[in-house]
XYZ file of C-alpha atoms in Angstrom:
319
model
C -2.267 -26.240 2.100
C 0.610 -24.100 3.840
C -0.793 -21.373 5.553
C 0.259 -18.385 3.797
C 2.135 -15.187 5.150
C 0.132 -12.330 4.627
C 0.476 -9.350 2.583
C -1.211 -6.151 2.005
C -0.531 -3.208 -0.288
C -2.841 0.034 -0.455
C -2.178 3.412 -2.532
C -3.629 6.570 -2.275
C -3.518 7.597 -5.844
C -1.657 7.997 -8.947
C -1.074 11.818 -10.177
C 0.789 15.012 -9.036
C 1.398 14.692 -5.036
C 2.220 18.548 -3.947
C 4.890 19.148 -1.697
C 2.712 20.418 1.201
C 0.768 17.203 1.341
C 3.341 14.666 0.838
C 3.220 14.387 4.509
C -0.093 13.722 4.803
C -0.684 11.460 1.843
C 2.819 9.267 3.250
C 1.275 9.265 6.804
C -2.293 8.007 5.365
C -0.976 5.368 3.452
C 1.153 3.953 5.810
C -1.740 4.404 8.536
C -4.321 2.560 6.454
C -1.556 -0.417 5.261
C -0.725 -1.191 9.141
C -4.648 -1.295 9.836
C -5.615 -3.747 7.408
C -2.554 -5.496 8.061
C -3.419 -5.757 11.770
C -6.081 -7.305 10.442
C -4.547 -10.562 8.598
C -2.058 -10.819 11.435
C -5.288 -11.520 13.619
C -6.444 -14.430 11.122
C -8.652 -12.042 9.588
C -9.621 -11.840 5.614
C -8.268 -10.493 2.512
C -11.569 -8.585 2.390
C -12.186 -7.598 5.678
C -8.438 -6.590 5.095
C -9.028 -4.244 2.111
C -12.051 -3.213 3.231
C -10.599 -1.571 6.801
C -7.367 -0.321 4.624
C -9.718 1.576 2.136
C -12.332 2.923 5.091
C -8.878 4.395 6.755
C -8.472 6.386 3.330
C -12.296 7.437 3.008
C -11.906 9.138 6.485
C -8.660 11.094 5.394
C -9.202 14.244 3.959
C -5.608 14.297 2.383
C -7.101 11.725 -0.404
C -10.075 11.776 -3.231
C -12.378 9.417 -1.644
C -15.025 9.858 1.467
C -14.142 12.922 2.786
C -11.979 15.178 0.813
C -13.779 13.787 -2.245
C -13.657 16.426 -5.122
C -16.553 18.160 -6.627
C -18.687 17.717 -9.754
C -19.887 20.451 -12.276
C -22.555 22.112 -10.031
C -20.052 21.692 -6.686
C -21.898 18.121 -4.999
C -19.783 14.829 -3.785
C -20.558 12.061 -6.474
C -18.363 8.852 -5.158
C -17.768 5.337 -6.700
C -16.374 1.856 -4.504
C -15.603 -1.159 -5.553
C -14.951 -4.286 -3.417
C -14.228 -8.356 -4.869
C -13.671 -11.390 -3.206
C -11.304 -13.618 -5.346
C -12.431 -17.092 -3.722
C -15.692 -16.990 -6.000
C -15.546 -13.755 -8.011
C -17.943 -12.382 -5.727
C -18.306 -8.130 -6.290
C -20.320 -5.553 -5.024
C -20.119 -1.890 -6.535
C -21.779 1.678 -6.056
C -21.547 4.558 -8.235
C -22.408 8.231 -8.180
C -23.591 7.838 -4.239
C -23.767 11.133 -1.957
C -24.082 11.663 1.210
C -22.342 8.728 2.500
C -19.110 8.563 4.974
C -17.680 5.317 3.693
C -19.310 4.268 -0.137
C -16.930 0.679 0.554
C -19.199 -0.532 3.259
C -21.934 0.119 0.904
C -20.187 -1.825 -1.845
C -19.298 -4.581 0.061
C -23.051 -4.860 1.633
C -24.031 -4.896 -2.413
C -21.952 -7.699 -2.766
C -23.115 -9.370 0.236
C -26.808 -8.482 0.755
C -27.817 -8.323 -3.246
C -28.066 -10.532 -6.056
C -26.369 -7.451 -8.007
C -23.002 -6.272 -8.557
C -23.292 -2.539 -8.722
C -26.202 0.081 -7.726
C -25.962 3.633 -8.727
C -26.937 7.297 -7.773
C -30.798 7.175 -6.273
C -30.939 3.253 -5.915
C -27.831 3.264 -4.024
C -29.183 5.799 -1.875
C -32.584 3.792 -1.141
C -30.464 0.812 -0.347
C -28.084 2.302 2.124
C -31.098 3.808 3.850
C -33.119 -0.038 3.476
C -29.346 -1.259 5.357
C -29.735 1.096 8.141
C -26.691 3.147 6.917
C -26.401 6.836 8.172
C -26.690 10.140 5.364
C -24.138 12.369 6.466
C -24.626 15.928 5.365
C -23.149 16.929 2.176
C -20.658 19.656 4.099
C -19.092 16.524 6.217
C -17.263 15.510 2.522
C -16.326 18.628 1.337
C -13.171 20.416 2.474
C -11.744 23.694 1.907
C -9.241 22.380 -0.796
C -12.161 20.178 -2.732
C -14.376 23.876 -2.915
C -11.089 25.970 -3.634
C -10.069 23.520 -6.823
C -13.934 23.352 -7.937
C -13.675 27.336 -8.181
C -10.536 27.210 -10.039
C -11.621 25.096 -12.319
C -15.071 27.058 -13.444
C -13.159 30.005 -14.081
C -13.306 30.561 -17.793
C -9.406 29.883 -18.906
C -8.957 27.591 -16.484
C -7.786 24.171 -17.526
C -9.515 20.776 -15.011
C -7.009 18.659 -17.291
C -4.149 20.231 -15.215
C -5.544 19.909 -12.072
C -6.621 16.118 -12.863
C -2.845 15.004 -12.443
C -3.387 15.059 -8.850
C -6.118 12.605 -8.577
C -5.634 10.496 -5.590
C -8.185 7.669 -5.987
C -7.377 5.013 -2.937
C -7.303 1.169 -3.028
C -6.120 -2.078 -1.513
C -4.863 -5.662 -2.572
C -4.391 -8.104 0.366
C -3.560 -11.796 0.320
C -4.948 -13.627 3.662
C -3.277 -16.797 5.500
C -5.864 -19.218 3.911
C -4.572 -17.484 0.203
C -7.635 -16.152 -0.631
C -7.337 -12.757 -2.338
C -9.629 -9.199 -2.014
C -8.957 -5.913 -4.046
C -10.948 -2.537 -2.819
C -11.247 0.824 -4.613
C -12.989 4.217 -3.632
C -12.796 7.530 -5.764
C -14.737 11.042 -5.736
C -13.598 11.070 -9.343
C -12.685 13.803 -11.488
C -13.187 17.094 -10.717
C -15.551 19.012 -12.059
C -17.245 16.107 -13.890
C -20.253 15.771 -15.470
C -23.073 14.943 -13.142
C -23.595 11.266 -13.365
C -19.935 10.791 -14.683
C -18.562 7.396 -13.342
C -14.988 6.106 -13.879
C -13.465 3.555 -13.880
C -13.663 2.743 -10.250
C -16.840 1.089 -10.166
C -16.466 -1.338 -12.944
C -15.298 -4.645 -12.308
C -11.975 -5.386 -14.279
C -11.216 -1.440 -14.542
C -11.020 -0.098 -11.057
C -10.314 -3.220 -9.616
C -10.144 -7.138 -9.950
C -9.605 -10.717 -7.438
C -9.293 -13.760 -8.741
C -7.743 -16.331 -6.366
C -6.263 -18.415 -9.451
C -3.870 -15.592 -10.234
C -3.855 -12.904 -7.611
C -5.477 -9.146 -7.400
C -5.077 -5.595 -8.747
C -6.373 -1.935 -7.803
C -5.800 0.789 -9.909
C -5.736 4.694 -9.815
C -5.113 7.040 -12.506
C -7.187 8.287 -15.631
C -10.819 6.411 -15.109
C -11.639 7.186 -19.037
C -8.469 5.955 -20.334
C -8.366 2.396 -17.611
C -11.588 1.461 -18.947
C -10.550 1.574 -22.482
C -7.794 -1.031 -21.508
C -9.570 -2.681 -18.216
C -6.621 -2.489 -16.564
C -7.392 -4.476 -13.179
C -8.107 -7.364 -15.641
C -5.440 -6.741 -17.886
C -2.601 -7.093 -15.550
C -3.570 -10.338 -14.019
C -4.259 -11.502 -17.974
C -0.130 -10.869 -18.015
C 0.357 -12.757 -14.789
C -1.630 -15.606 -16.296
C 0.680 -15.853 -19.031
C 3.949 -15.867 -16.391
C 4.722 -12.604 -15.867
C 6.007 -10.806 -12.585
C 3.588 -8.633 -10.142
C 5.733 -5.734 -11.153
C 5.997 -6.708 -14.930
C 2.974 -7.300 -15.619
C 2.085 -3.993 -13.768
C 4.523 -2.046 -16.432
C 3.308 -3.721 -18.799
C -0.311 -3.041 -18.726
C 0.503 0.487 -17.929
C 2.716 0.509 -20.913
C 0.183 -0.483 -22.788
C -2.571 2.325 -21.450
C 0.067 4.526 -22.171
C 1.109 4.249 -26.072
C -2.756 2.710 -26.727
C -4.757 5.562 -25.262
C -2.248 8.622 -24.065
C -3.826 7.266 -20.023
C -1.217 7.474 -17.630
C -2.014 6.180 -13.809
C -0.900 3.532 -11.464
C -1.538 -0.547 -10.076
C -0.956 -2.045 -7.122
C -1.242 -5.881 -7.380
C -0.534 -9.098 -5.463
C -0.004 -12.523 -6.601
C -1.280 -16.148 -5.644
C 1.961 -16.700 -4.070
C 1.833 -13.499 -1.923
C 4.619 -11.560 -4.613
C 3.830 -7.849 -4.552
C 3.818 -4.462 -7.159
C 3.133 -1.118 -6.822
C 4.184 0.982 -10.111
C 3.068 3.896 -11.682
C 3.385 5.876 -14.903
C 2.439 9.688 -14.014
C 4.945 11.614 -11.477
C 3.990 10.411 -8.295
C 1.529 7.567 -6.855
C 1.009 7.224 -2.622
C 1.837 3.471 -1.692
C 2.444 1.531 1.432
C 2.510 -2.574 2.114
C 3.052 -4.259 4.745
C 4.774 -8.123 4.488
C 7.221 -10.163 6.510
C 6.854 -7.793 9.450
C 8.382 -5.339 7.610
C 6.903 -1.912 6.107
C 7.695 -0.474 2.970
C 6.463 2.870 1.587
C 6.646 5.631 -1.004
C 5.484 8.416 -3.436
C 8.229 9.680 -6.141
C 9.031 7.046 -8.817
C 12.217 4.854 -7.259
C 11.418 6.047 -3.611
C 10.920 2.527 -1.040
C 11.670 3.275 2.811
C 11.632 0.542 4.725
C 10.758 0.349 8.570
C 10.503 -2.851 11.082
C 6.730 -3.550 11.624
C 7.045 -2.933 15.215
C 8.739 0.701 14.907
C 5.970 1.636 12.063
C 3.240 0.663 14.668
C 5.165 2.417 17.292
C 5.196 5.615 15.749
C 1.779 5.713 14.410
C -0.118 4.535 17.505
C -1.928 7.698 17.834
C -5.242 6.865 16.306
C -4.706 3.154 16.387
């Protein structure tokens, strides 16, 4: 087999992107593409890849995962991950988990330590404590914006639905040099949820599918309305039957679209290392790295392109 040339993609969310935290959300994006890119270029895997690109994104407040998660009905962090290996359809998932700094380590040690593909709330808890993960107080997850929007939203007239548009679920799709495929997903959810409310994250085919046969998808958007359609699943189904990354991205979300009323956003790679990242609601965070070069955007059309060894350049801070 020809050793393949690496590729990862990563988003940080479909939905409304405000102004004032474009900057961030660009700069987080790009950050967590180059790290699980540094990653391949080293030999490593597709789902050590994903995994590194997604734990980059927990740690940034700027996006709706790990810290900077939003808040349920009665103000607590309730987070869901999802990690899967596309050489054997290996998963590992956790839903409704608090407390935790990074829920995709605990996912992947689900998928790698259990016989089980997802644990929720309590027995989540027990088994991150059993795999001598840290609790890290519920404050460390919270920021000022999660609180501020949970207040908004318990005001009488106010309207979550509106605020929901800026969602910012984060994921990652990699292909390695051996071909093997990984996707990776991590959400706080909705805002001001129901407690015990889990989306589509967490569910394998919904918030996230591998298969090496045909490539791998994460997606971001409206968790109620992806589940209707399993999304993940559905846009590899259209790659199956021939279709482009970026066709059968449109046309999945097409689908979710005049189906269910959903809007959100994919980011998928094929067998052969082809890439998408499209979206149906205003904006969706996005960054891949391939070829040594960068590419990135937010607003529907937008691609900048930088040399791989500039990109690095100017975000070696941190690195």
């Amino acid at each position: 087999v020809g050793r393949m040339r690496p590729v990862i993609v990563v988003h940080g969310g479909a939905g409304r992107v405000f102004a004032e935290r474009e900057g961030g959300c660009r700069s987080g994006v790009v950050r967590a593409a180059l790290r699980g890119h540094r990653l391949l270029a080293e030999g490593g895997t597709a789902l050590d890849a994903v995994e590194e690109a997604v734990r980059s994104m927990e740690d940034d407040p700027h996006f709706n995962a790990g810290c900077g998660s939003v808040l349920n009905e009665k103000g607590e962090v309730e987070m869901d991950a999802i990690i899967m290996d596309g050489k054997n359809l290996a998963s590992g998932a956790v839903s409704a988990v608090k407390c935790i700094a990074n829920p995709i380590k605990l996912a992947r040690l689900v998928m790698e330590k259990t016989k089980h593909l997802l644990l929720t709330g309590h027995g989540a808890q027990l088994f991150a404590r059993a795999m001598g993960i840290p609790e890290v107080p519920e404050e460390k997850l919270i920021t000022e914006r999660s609180r501020e929007r949970w207040k908004k939203n318990l005001e009488p007239d106010s309207n979550p639905e509106e605020f929901q548009k800026d969602l910012g679920t984060v994921g990652a799709v990699a292909i390695d040099s051996e071909g093997n495929v990984a996707c990776a997903t991590s959400t706080g959810g909705l805002s001001n949820k129901l407690i015990g409310r889990v989306g589509d994250t967490a569910c394998i085919g919904s918030g996230g599918y591998a298969d090496n046969c045909c490539g791998a998808a994460s997606t971001t958007g409206h968790g109620e309305s992806i589940m209707k359609v399993v999304l993940a699943r559905l846009v590899l189904y259209h790659m199956e039957q021939g279709m482009s990354p970026e066709m059968a991205a449109d046309a999945a979300l097409n689908h979710m679209e005049t189906r269910v009323g959903g809007r959100g956003g994919v980011i998928v790679v094929n067998r052969a290392g082809e890439w998408a990242a499209r979206f149906s609601t205003k904006q969706m965070s996005w960054a891949t790295v391939k070829d040594d070069q960068l590419l990135y955007g937010i607003h529907a059309g937008e691609r900048h392109t930088k040399p791989l060894g500039e990109a690095l350049a100017s975000v070696c801070e941190g690195f």
